[in-house]
Amino acid sequence: MTVEEFKLPDVGEGVAEGELVSWLVAPGDRVEEDQPVAEVETDKALVEVPSSYDGVVEELFAEEGEMVPVGDVIISFRVDEDGDAEAAAGDDAGTEAEPEPADDPSSEPAAEEPDAEPEPADDPSSEPAAEEPDAEPDTPSGRTFAPPSARRLARELGVDVAAVEGSGPGGRVSESDVRAHADGDAGSTDADDAPEPRPAPTPTDTGSGDRKAAVSKRNGDGATASAGSAAGGPEPTGRDTTLATPATRKAARERGVDLDDVPTDETRDGEAFVTAEAVNAYADALESTAEPAPEPEPVDLDAGGEAAATPADAAAAAGASATDASGSGDETVPYRGVRRTIGKQMERSKYTAPHVTHHDTAEVDPLVEAREQLKPKAEASDVKLTYMPFVMKAIVAGLKKYPYLNSELREDDEEIVLKSEYNLGIAVATDAGLMVPVVDNVDEKGLFELADEVNDLAARARERKLKPAEMNGGTFSITNFGAIGGEYATPIINYPETAILGLGAIEERPVVRERDGASEVVPAPTLPLSLSIDHRVVDGAVAAEFANTVMEHLENPLLLLNE
């Protein structure tokens, strides 16, 4: 049986980090290979991270809401060398040095090695375990429970791991135990040289090296003062071990509460288990019984009096801005995931490409009529036909005629790449921010096929189910701000593309028409267009000509039959 560490994989193309949104498993859960264990939000999508092992969850090393770099260990599993984790867990229980073996394999956090030495005695200042009458006999079958990280550290420090006093369940040896043994010479018979006793860590504290399990006790040294008893509030319990979910531990940190002091009647695997509700109730009780700060004595400034500065005053002055912000009721929201990616992309585009926006308006009476005529046939094919496929086809006509709007400027190579494919990105507003799925090879697809694909991509974008590959490879982008109201805008280019077209709402607006040799103002459906270009690559005249081509195809939909 071994403990295998699982690192956050690259869940996208070149993604450097991700936010661990939620855990789908807990310590002690049995998982199978390819079973999702966590949801991670990258700068491109929300993805499920599958397990690479059949095993039992050992430890969680990240909290929900935490940003985790790709390659960092986020979870560990207990697996059998033959892949049978459940059987391995049962074997461990049978070889445990404690008098009563654990019934639940999830309560056995330690990895075992068949060639390990016997466990030491309980007294750290005593003789080696082999000389104690109650210790396990020094036989080849004896085992010392220690994870690979602790054994590696023991080898580096020249420490016999079998001689280390393990502070974990069943005498499990952690890295801190190895360091304490090396610093305090635990094998000495001089009681003055023995290391001071340490509180026993929780099952999930051990075996993680410098990492801290997300479900472990954060205050392992027991140094937190009892706020409850000092303020006359609820009496803290002062436990040595408390189990809780990452969300509960986050709530405890935010409320300034030590989990080990929170009263609870719930247990998990024989240990106290605290919920977020219990944390909040305990924190509320502490706050209600806290003594108010004494009022400062008044100072007559008119008489030349001067208030004496105290350390508390200095601290208050130093944190005045933070206090003002927290007291104003303002809410802070993490700048992460898709929102941060959008910000960085927009910043890069705006500060790299000199933007120019060309505005125009297409009179689209024939387009409205064409869509109305095709809608019944589309519905018969279970397709919702919008104006977007018509616009996409018109854009392709313009890109074929003016290829510099379907290009990429490669500054390092000092060249402009004119793209041969017509892959259009469609901006979709989601709860997480703007996402831009890409429809490939628009020139090779019909109106109904485009409508179906756009509807599918938009729906999955809103559900955060897009694959990263479905948002890459665009050559030109479209943003439809008219869907939520609005006429004109100045869209920001989806860099390194060189152009983006914004669509306003199709509505009846006053237009001037010639009738019987006279001009008159009449209502007609119009489509406002906002075309932003990278002026390093595209001239204003070319942008206007491109817009004219797009409008020509929208005002004469029969021309789209050629695209």
Coordinates of C-alpha atoms in Angstrom, one line a residue:
M1 CA 0.0 0.0 0.0
T2 CA 1.4 3.4 -0.9
V3 CA 0.3 7.0 -0.7
E4 CA 0.2 8.6 -4.1
E5 CA 0.2 12.4 -4.5
F6 CA -1.9 13.9 -7.3
K7 CA -0.9 17.2 -8.8
L8 CA -3.2 19.7 -10.6
P9 CA -2.8 18.9 -14.3
D10 CA -2.8 21.4 -17.1
V11 CA -6.5 21.4 -17.7
G12 CA -6.3 23.8 -20.6
E13 CA -3.8 24.8 -23.3
G14 CA -1.0 26.6 -21.4
V15 CA -3.0 27.3 -18.3
A16 CA -0.7 28.2 -15.4
E17 CA -3.1 28.1 -12.5
G18 CA -6.7 27.5 -11.6
E19 CA -9.1 28.3 -8.8
L20 CA -10.3 25.2 -6.9
V21 CA -14.0 25.9 -6.9
S22 CA -15.3 22.9 -5.0
W23 CA -14.2 19.5 -3.8
L24 CA -16.3 16.5 -5.0
V25 CA -14.7 14.1 -2.5
A26 CA -13.6 14.1 1.2
P27 CA -10.9 12.3 3.1
G28 CA -11.9 8.6 3.5
D29 CA -13.9 8.5 0.3
R30 CA -13.3 5.6 -2.1
V31 CA -12.6 6.8 -5.6
E32 CA -12.0 5.2 -9.0
E33 CA -9.8 6.2 -11.8
D34 CA -11.2 8.9 -14.0
Q35 CA -13.8 9.8 -11.3
P36 CA -14.1 13.6 -10.9
V37 CA -12.6 14.8 -7.6
A38 CA -12.7 18.5 -7.9
E39 CA -14.0 21.4 -10.0
V40 CA -11.4 23.9 -11.1
E41 CA -12.0 27.2 -12.8
T42 CA -9.2 28.2 -15.2
D43 CA -8.8 31.4 -17.1
K44 CA -10.8 29.7 -19.9
A45 CA -13.4 27.4 -18.5
L46 CA -14.8 25.5 -15.5
V47 CA -13.5 21.9 -15.7
E48 CA -13.8 18.7 -13.6
V49 CA -10.5 17.2 -12.5
P50 CA -10.5 13.4 -12.7
S51 CA -8.5 11.1 -10.4
S52 CA -5.6 9.1 -11.8
Y53 CA -5.9 6.4 -9.2
D54 CA -8.2 3.8 -7.7
G55 CA -7.9 4.5 -4.1
V56 CA -9.1 6.1 -0.9
V57 CA -8.8 9.9 -0.4
E58 CA -6.0 10.5 2.1
E59 CA -5.6 14.3 2.3
L60 CA -6.8 17.5 0.6
F61 CA -4.1 20.1 0.2
A62 CA -6.1 23.0 -1.2
E63 CA -9.2 24.9 0.0
E64 CA -12.2 25.8 -2.0
G65 CA -11.6 29.3 -3.5
E66 CA -7.8 28.9 -3.4
M67 CA -5.7 29.6 -6.5
V68 CA -3.5 26.6 -7.2
P69 CA -0.6 26.6 -9.7
V70 CA -0.5 23.8 -12.2
G71 CA 1.8 21.1 -10.9
D72 CA 1.0 21.6 -7.2
V73 CA -0.2 18.7 -5.2
I74 CA -3.9 19.1 -4.4
I75 CA -4.9 15.6 -3.1
S76 CA -3.3 12.3 -2.1
F77 CA -4.7 8.8 -2.3
R78 CA -4.0 5.5 -0.5
V79 CA -3.6 2.9 -3.2
D80 CA -2.5 -0.7 -3.3
E81 CA 0.4 -1.5 -5.5
D82 CA -1.9 -3.8 -7.4
G83 CA -4.6 -1.1 -7.5
D84 CA -6.8 -2.6 -4.8
A85 CA -7.0 0.3 -2.4
E86 CA -9.9 -1.1 -0.4
A87 CA -8.0 -4.4 0.3
A88 CA -4.9 -2.4 1.1
A89 CA -6.8 -0.3 3.7
G90 CA -8.0 -3.5 5.3
D91 CA -4.5 -4.9 5.4
D92 CA -3.2 -1.8 7.1
A93 CA -5.9 -2.0 9.8
G94 CA -4.7 -5.5 10.6
T95 CA -1.0 -4.6 10.9
E96 CA -1.6 -1.4 12.9
A97 CA 0.4 -1.3 16.1
E98 CA -2.5 0.0 18.2
P99 CA -4.4 -2.6 20.3
E100 CA -7.6 -2.1 18.4
P101 CA -7.5 -2.1 14.6
A102 CA -9.5 0.5 12.8
D103 CA -12.8 -0.7 11.2
D104 CA -12.9 2.0 8.6
P105 CA -10.1 2.0 6.1
S106 CA -10.5 5.8 5.7
S107 CA -9.3 6.2 9.3
E108 CA -5.9 4.8 8.4
P109 CA -4.0 7.7 6.9
A110 CA -0.5 6.3 7.1
A111 CA 1.4 4.6 4.4
E112 CA 3.2 1.5 5.4
E113 CA 6.5 -0.1 4.1
P114 CA 7.1 -3.8 4.6
D115 CA 10.8 -3.4 5.5
A116 CA 10.3 -0.6 8.1
E117 CA 11.6 -0.9 11.7
P118 CA 9.4 -1.5 14.8
E119 CA 7.6 1.5 16.4
P120 CA 9.3 3.3 19.3
A121 CA 8.0 3.6 22.8
D122 CA 5.7 6.4 23.9
D123 CA 8.2 8.3 26.1
P124 CA 10.5 10.3 23.8
S125 CA 13.2 10.4 26.5
S126 CA 13.3 6.6 26.9
E127 CA 15.7 4.0 25.5
P128 CA 15.1 2.8 21.9
A129 CA 11.9 0.9 21.3
A130 CA 13.6 -2.4 20.9
E131 CA 14.7 -2.3 24.6
E132 CA 11.2 -1.5 26.0
P133 CA 9.3 -4.6 27.2
D134 CA 6.0 -3.3 25.9
A135 CA 7.2 -2.3 22.5
E136 CA 6.7 -4.3 19.3
P137 CA 9.3 -6.9 18.9
D138 CA 12.2 -6.1 16.5
T139 CA 11.2 -8.4 13.8
P140 CA 11.3 -8.1 10.0
S141 CA 7.5 -7.8 10.1
G142 CA 7.5 -4.8 12.3
R143 CA 6.4 -1.6 10.7
T144 CA 6.8 2.2 11.3
F145 CA 4.0 4.3 10.0
A146 CA 5.5 7.2 8.1
P147 CA 4.8 8.8 4.7
P148 CA 7.4 8.9 2.0
S149 CA 8.1 12.6 2.6
A150 CA 8.9 11.9 6.3
R151 CA 11.2 9.0 5.4
R152 CA 13.0 11.1 2.8
L153 CA 13.6 13.8 5.4
A154 CA 14.8 11.2 7.9
R155 CA 17.4 10.0 5.3
E156 CA 18.5 13.6 4.6
L157 CA 19.0 14.3 8.4
G158 CA 20.6 10.9 9.1
V159 CA 17.7 9.9 11.4
D160 CA 16.5 6.3 12.0
V161 CA 12.8 6.7 11.3
A162 CA 12.1 3.7 13.6
A163 CA 13.6 5.6 16.5
V164 CA 11.3 8.6 16.0
E165 CA 8.4 9.2 18.4
G166 CA 5.4 9.4 16.1
S167 CA 2.7 11.9 17.2
G168 CA 0.0 10.8 14.8
P169 CA -2.7 8.2 15.1
G170 CA -1.1 4.8 15.8
G171 CA 2.3 6.4 16.2
R172 CA 2.5 7.7 12.7
V173 CA 5.6 9.7 12.1
S174 CA 5.4 13.1 10.4
E175 CA 8.1 15.4 9.1
S176 CA 7.8 17.6 12.2
D177 CA 8.4 14.5 14.3
V178 CA 11.6 13.8 12.3
R179 CA 12.9 17.3 12.7
A180 CA 12.1 17.4 16.5
H181 CA 13.9 14.1 16.9
A182 CA 17.0 15.4 14.9
D183 CA 17.0 18.7 16.9
G184 CA 16.4 17.2 20.3
D185 CA 18.4 13.9 20.1
A186 CA 15.3 11.9 21.1
G187 CA 17.5 8.8 21.5
S188 CA 19.3 10.3 24.5
T189 CA 18.5 9.1 28.0
D190 CA 19.0 12.6 29.5
A191 CA 15.5 13.9 30.1
D192 CA 16.7 17.5 29.9
D193 CA 17.8 16.9 26.2
A194 CA 14.4 15.5 25.2
P195 CA 12.2 17.6 23.0
E196 CA 9.2 19.2 24.7
P197 CA 6.0 17.3 24.2
R198 CA 3.9 18.4 21.2
P199 CA 0.1 18.2 20.7
A200 CA -0.8 15.3 18.5
P201 CA -1.7 16.5 15.0
T202 CA -4.9 15.5 13.3
P203 CA -4.9 12.5 10.9
T204 CA -4.8 14.9 8.0
D205 CA -1.9 17.0 9.3
T206 CA 0.7 14.3 8.8
G207 CA 2.6 13.2 5.8
S208 CA 2.2 16.5 3.9
G209 CA 5.6 18.0 4.3
D210 CA 5.4 21.8 4.0
R211 CA 1.9 21.5 2.6
K212 CA -1.0 21.7 5.1
A213 CA -4.0 19.6 4.5
A214 CA -7.1 21.6 3.8
V215 CA -9.1 19.6 6.3
S216 CA -6.5 19.6 9.1
K217 CA -6.1 21.7 12.2
R218 CA -4.4 25.0 11.4
N219 CA -3.2 25.8 14.9
G220 CA -1.2 22.7 15.5
D221 CA 0.9 24.2 18.4
G222 CA -2.2 25.0 20.5
A223 CA -1.0 28.5 21.1
T224 CA -4.4 30.2 20.4
A225 CA -5.7 31.9 23.5
S226 CA -9.2 31.1 24.7
A227 CA -11.2 34.1 23.7
G228 CA -14.4 32.6 25.1
S229 CA -13.3 32.1 28.6
A230 CA -11.5 35.5 28.8
A231 CA -14.6 37.4 27.7
G232 CA -17.1 35.5 29.7
G233 CA -18.6 33.9 26.7
P234 CA -19.1 30.2 25.9
E235 CA -16.5 27.9 27.3
P236 CA -14.1 26.7 24.6
T237 CA -13.6 22.9 24.4
G238 CA -9.8 23.1 23.7
R239 CA -9.7 19.8 21.7
D240 CA -6.5 18.6 20.1
T241 CA -8.3 17.2 17.0
T242 CA -11.1 18.7 15.0
L243 CA -12.4 17.6 11.6
A244 CA -14.1 20.1 9.3
T245 CA -14.6 20.8 5.6
P246 CA -12.5 23.4 3.9
A247 CA -15.5 25.8 3.7
T248 CA -16.0 25.5 7.5
R249 CA -12.3 26.2 8.1
K250 CA -12.5 29.3 5.9
A251 CA -15.5 30.5 7.9
A252 CA -13.6 30.0 11.1
R253 CA -10.6 32.1 9.8
E254 CA -13.0 34.9 8.7
R255 CA -14.7 35.0 12.1
G256 CA -11.4 34.7 14.0
V257 CA -12.4 31.4 15.7
D258 CA -10.3 28.4 16.7
L259 CA -12.0 25.3 15.4
D260 CA -10.8 23.3 18.4
D261 CA -12.8 25.6 20.7
V262 CA -16.1 25.3 18.9
P263 CA -18.5 23.0 20.8
T264 CA -20.0 20.2 18.8
D265 CA -21.8 16.9 19.4
E266 CA -21.1 15.5 15.9
T267 CA -18.3 13.1 15.2
R268 CA -16.6 11.6 12.1
D269 CA -14.4 8.5 12.4
G270 CA -14.4 9.0 16.2
E271 CA -13.2 12.6 16.0
A272 CA -15.1 15.8 16.7
F273 CA -16.7 17.3 13.5
V274 CA -17.6 21.0 13.3
T275 CA -19.9 22.6 10.8
A276 CA -20.0 26.1 9.5
E277 CA -23.3 26.7 11.4
A278 CA -21.6 25.8 14.7
V279 CA -18.7 28.1 13.9
N280 CA -21.0 31.1 13.2
A281 CA -23.1 30.4 16.3
Y282 CA -19.9 30.2 18.5
A283 CA -18.5 33.4 17.0
D284 CA -21.9 35.2 17.5
A285 CA -21.9 34.1 21.1
L286 CA -18.3 35.5 21.6
E287 CA -19.2 38.8 20.0
S288 CA -22.3 39.2 22.1
T289 CA -20.4 38.8 25.4
A290 CA -17.3 40.8 24.4
E291 CA -16.7 43.8 26.6
P292 CA -16.9 47.1 24.8
A293 CA -13.7 49.2 24.5
P294 CA -13.4 51.9 27.1
E295 CA -14.3 55.4 25.9
P296 CA -11.3 57.7 25.6
E297 CA -11.2 60.6 28.1
P298 CA -12.1 64.0 26.5
V299 CA -9.3 66.5 25.8
D300 CA -9.9 70.2 25.8
L301 CA -8.0 71.2 22.7
D302 CA -9.0 74.8 23.1
A303 CA -7.1 74.9 26.3
G304 CA -4.0 73.5 24.6
G305 CA -4.5 70.0 25.8
E306 CA -3.1 67.2 23.7
A307 CA -4.2 63.6 23.7
A308 CA -1.5 61.1 24.6
A309 CA -0.7 58.7 21.8
T310 CA -0.9 55.0 22.7
P311 CA 0.2 51.9 20.8
A312 CA -3.4 51.2 20.2
D313 CA -3.9 54.7 18.7
A314 CA -0.9 54.1 16.4
A315 CA -2.3 50.8 15.3
A316 CA -5.7 52.3 14.7
A317 CA -4.2 55.2 12.6
A318 CA -2.1 52.8 10.6
G319 CA -5.2 50.7 9.7
A320 CA -7.6 53.6 9.3
S321 CA -8.1 53.1 5.6
A322 CA -8.8 49.4 6.1
T323 CA -11.2 50.1 8.9
D324 CA -13.1 52.8 6.9
A325 CA -13.4 50.4 4.0
S326 CA -14.7 47.5 6.1
G327 CA -17.1 49.8 8.0
S328 CA -18.6 51.2 4.9
G329 CA -20.3 48.0 4.0
D330 CA -18.3 47.6 0.8
E331 CA -18.1 44.1 -0.6
T332 CA -14.9 42.7 -2.0
V333 CA -15.0 40.1 -4.8
P334 CA -11.9 38.0 -5.8
Y335 CA -10.4 39.1 -9.2
R336 CA -9.9 35.6 -10.5
G337 CA -10.7 33.1 -13.2
V338 CA -12.6 34.2 -16.3
R339 CA -13.0 37.8 -15.0
R340 CA -9.3 38.2 -14.5
T341 CA -8.5 36.7 -17.9
I342 CA -10.9 39.1 -19.6
G343 CA -9.3 42.0 -17.8
K344 CA -5.8 41.0 -18.8
Q345 CA -6.8 40.2 -22.4
M346 CA -8.6 43.6 -22.8
E347 CA -5.6 45.4 -21.3
R348 CA -3.2 43.7 -23.6
S349 CA -5.3 44.4 -26.6
K350 CA -6.0 48.0 -25.8
Y351 CA -2.4 48.8 -24.9
T352 CA -0.9 46.9 -27.9
A353 CA -3.2 47.5 -30.8
P354 CA -4.1 51.1 -31.7
H355 CA -7.9 50.9 -31.9
V356 CA -10.1 52.8 -34.4
T357 CA -13.9 52.2 -34.6
H358 CA -15.9 52.7 -37.7
H359 CA -19.7 53.1 -37.3
D360 CA -22.4 52.5 -39.9
T361 CA -26.0 51.4 -40.3
A362 CA -27.5 48.8 -42.6
E363 CA -31.1 49.0 -43.7
V364 CA -32.2 45.4 -43.4
D365 CA -35.9 45.2 -44.6
P366 CA -35.1 42.3 -46.9
L367 CA -33.1 40.5 -44.2
V368 CA -36.0 40.6 -41.8
E369 CA -38.3 39.2 -44.5
A370 CA -35.8 36.4 -45.5
R371 CA -35.5 35.3 -41.9
E372 CA -39.3 35.2 -41.4
Q373 CA -39.7 33.1 -44.5
L374 CA -37.0 30.6 -43.4
K375 CA -38.1 30.3 -39.8
P376 CA -40.8 27.7 -40.3
K377 CA -38.4 25.5 -42.3
A378 CA -35.7 25.9 -39.6
E379 CA -38.2 25.0 -36.8
A380 CA -39.2 21.9 -38.8
S381 CA -35.5 20.9 -38.5
D382 CA -35.5 21.8 -34.8
V383 CA -33.3 24.8 -35.4
K384 CA -33.8 28.3 -33.9
L385 CA -32.9 30.7 -36.7
T386 CA -31.6 34.1 -35.5
Y387 CA -29.9 36.9 -37.5
M388 CA -26.4 35.8 -36.4
P389 CA -25.9 33.2 -39.2
F390 CA -26.8 35.8 -41.9
V391 CA -24.3 38.2 -40.3
M392 CA -21.6 35.6 -40.2
K393 CA -22.0 34.8 -43.9
A394 CA -21.9 38.5 -44.7
I395 CA -18.7 38.9 -42.7
V396 CA -17.1 36.0 -44.6
A397 CA -17.9 37.8 -47.8
G398 CA -16.2 40.9 -46.6
L399 CA -13.2 39.0 -45.2
K400 CA -12.6 37.2 -48.6
K401 CA -12.6 40.6 -50.3
Y402 CA -10.5 42.4 -47.6
P403 CA -8.2 39.7 -46.1
Y404 CA -6.3 42.1 -43.8
L405 CA -9.2 42.0 -41.4
N406 CA -8.8 38.3 -41.2
S407 CA -5.1 38.5 -40.2
E408 CA -2.6 38.5 -37.4
L409 CA 0.3 40.8 -36.8
R410 CA 3.4 38.9 -35.6
E411 CA 5.5 41.7 -34.2
D412 CA 8.6 39.6 -33.3
D413 CA 8.8 38.2 -36.9
E414 CA 7.7 41.5 -38.4
E415 CA 5.1 39.9 -40.6
I416 CA 1.4 39.9 -41.1
V417 CA -0.3 36.5 -41.5
L418 CA -3.3 36.5 -43.7
K419 CA -5.4 33.6 -42.4
S420 CA -6.9 31.1 -44.9
E421 CA -9.6 29.9 -42.5
Y422 CA -12.7 31.8 -41.5
N423 CA -13.2 31.0 -37.8
L424 CA -15.5 33.5 -36.2
G425 CA -15.6 34.0 -32.4
I426 CA -19.1 34.8 -31.0
A427 CA -19.0 36.7 -27.7
V428 CA -21.4 35.3 -25.1
A429 CA -22.3 37.0 -21.8
T430 CA -22.2 34.5 -18.9
D431 CA -22.5 34.8 -15.1
A432 CA -18.7 34.4 -15.0
G433 CA -18.0 37.1 -17.6
L434 CA -17.7 37.3 -21.4
M435 CA -16.7 34.1 -23.2
V436 CA -15.9 33.7 -26.9
P437 CA -16.6 30.3 -28.4
V438 CA -15.3 29.9 -31.9
V439 CA -17.3 28.6 -34.9
D440 CA -14.7 27.0 -37.3
N441 CA -14.9 27.1 -41.1
V442 CA -17.9 29.4 -41.4
D443 CA -17.5 29.6 -45.2
E444 CA -18.1 25.8 -45.5
K445 CA -21.4 25.7 -43.5
G446 CA -25.0 26.6 -44.3
L447 CA -27.3 28.9 -42.4
F448 CA -29.2 26.2 -40.5
E449 CA -25.9 24.4 -39.6
L450 CA -24.4 27.7 -38.3
A451 CA -27.6 28.5 -36.3
D452 CA -27.5 25.1 -34.6
E453 CA -23.8 25.4 -33.8
V454 CA -24.0 28.9 -32.4
N455 CA -27.0 28.0 -30.2
D456 CA -25.2 25.0 -28.9
L457 CA -21.9 26.9 -28.1
A458 CA -23.8 29.7 -26.5
A459 CA -25.8 27.4 -24.3
R460 CA -22.7 25.5 -23.1
A461 CA -20.8 28.7 -22.6
R462 CA -23.5 29.9 -20.1
E463 CA -23.4 26.5 -18.4
R464 CA -19.5 26.7 -18.2
K465 CA -19.2 23.4 -20.2
L466 CA -17.1 24.6 -23.1
K467 CA -13.8 22.9 -23.7
P468 CA -10.8 25.2 -23.9
A469 CA -10.2 24.1 -27.5
E470 CA -13.6 25.5 -28.4
M471 CA -12.5 29.0 -27.6
N472 CA -9.2 29.0 -29.5
G473 CA -8.3 29.5 -33.1
G474 CA -10.5 32.5 -33.9
T475 CA -9.6 34.8 -36.8
F476 CA -12.4 37.4 -36.4
S477 CA -14.9 38.1 -33.6
I478 CA -18.5 39.3 -33.3
T479 CA -20.1 40.9 -30.2
N480 CA -23.9 41.4 -30.2
F481 CA -24.5 44.1 -27.6
G482 CA -27.8 44.8 -29.3
A483 CA -29.3 41.6 -27.7
I484 CA -29.5 43.5 -24.4
G485 CA -30.2 46.9 -25.8
G486 CA -27.9 49.5 -27.4
E487 CA -27.0 50.8 -30.9
Y488 CA -23.3 51.6 -31.1
A489 CA -20.2 50.8 -29.1
T490 CA -16.4 50.7 -29.4
P491 CA -15.6 47.0 -29.1
I492 CA -12.1 45.9 -28.0
I493 CA -10.3 43.6 -30.5
N494 CA -9.9 40.0 -29.4
Y495 CA -6.1 40.2 -29.7
P496 CA -4.1 39.0 -31.7
E497 CA -7.0 39.2 -34.2
T498 CA -7.1 42.5 -36.1
A499 CA -10.8 43.3 -36.1
I500 CA -14.1 42.8 -34.3
L501 CA -17.7 43.7 -35.4
G502 CA -20.2 44.9 -32.9
L503 CA -24.0 44.5 -33.6
G504 CA -26.6 46.8 -32.3
A505 CA -30.3 46.0 -32.0
I506 CA -32.4 45.6 -35.1
E507 CA -35.2 48.1 -34.6
E508 CA -37.3 50.3 -36.7
R509 CA -35.6 53.7 -37.0
P510 CA -36.3 56.7 -39.2
V511 CA -34.6 56.4 -42.6
V512 CA -34.7 58.6 -45.8
R513 CA -36.2 56.8 -48.8
E514 CA -36.8 58.0 -52.3
R515 CA -40.4 57.6 -53.5
D516 CA -42.0 59.0 -56.6
G517 CA -39.0 61.3 -57.2
A518 CA -39.2 62.7 -53.7
S519 CA -37.4 62.0 -50.4
E520 CA -39.3 61.1 -47.4
V521 CA -38.6 59.9 -43.9
V522 CA -40.1 56.5 -43.1
P523 CA -39.6 53.9 -40.3
A524 CA -37.5 50.9 -41.4
P525 CA -35.6 48.1 -39.6
T526 CA -32.0 49.0 -39.3
L527 CA -28.9 47.2 -37.9
P528 CA -26.2 49.5 -36.4
L529 CA -22.6 48.3 -36.9
S530 CA -19.5 49.1 -34.9
L531 CA -16.3 47.9 -36.5
S532 CA -13.0 48.2 -34.4
I533 CA -9.7 47.6 -36.2
D534 CA -6.0 47.4 -35.4
H535 CA -4.8 50.5 -37.2
R536 CA -1.3 49.1 -37.5
V537 CA -2.7 46.5 -40.0
V538 CA -5.9 47.9 -41.3
D539 CA -6.4 51.4 -42.8
G540 CA -9.6 53.3 -42.1
A541 CA -10.6 53.3 -45.8
V542 CA -10.2 49.5 -45.9
A543 CA -12.4 49.2 -42.8
A544 CA -15.1 51.3 -44.4
E545 CA -15.0 49.2 -47.6
F546 CA -15.3 46.0 -45.6
A547 CA -18.3 47.5 -43.8
N548 CA -19.9 48.4 -47.1
T549 CA -19.5 44.8 -48.3
V550 CA -21.0 43.4 -45.1
M551 CA -24.0 45.8 -45.4
E552 CA -24.5 45.0 -49.1
H553 CA -24.9 41.3 -48.3
L554 CA -27.2 42.1 -45.3
E555 CA -29.4 44.4 -47.4
N556 CA -29.5 41.9 -50.3
P557 CA -29.7 38.4 -48.6
L558 CA -29.8 36.6 -51.9
L559 CA -26.1 37.5 -52.3
L560 CA -25.4 35.2 -49.2
L561 CA -26.3 32.2 -51.4
N562 CA -22.8 32.6 -53.0
E563 CA -21.1 32.3 -49.6

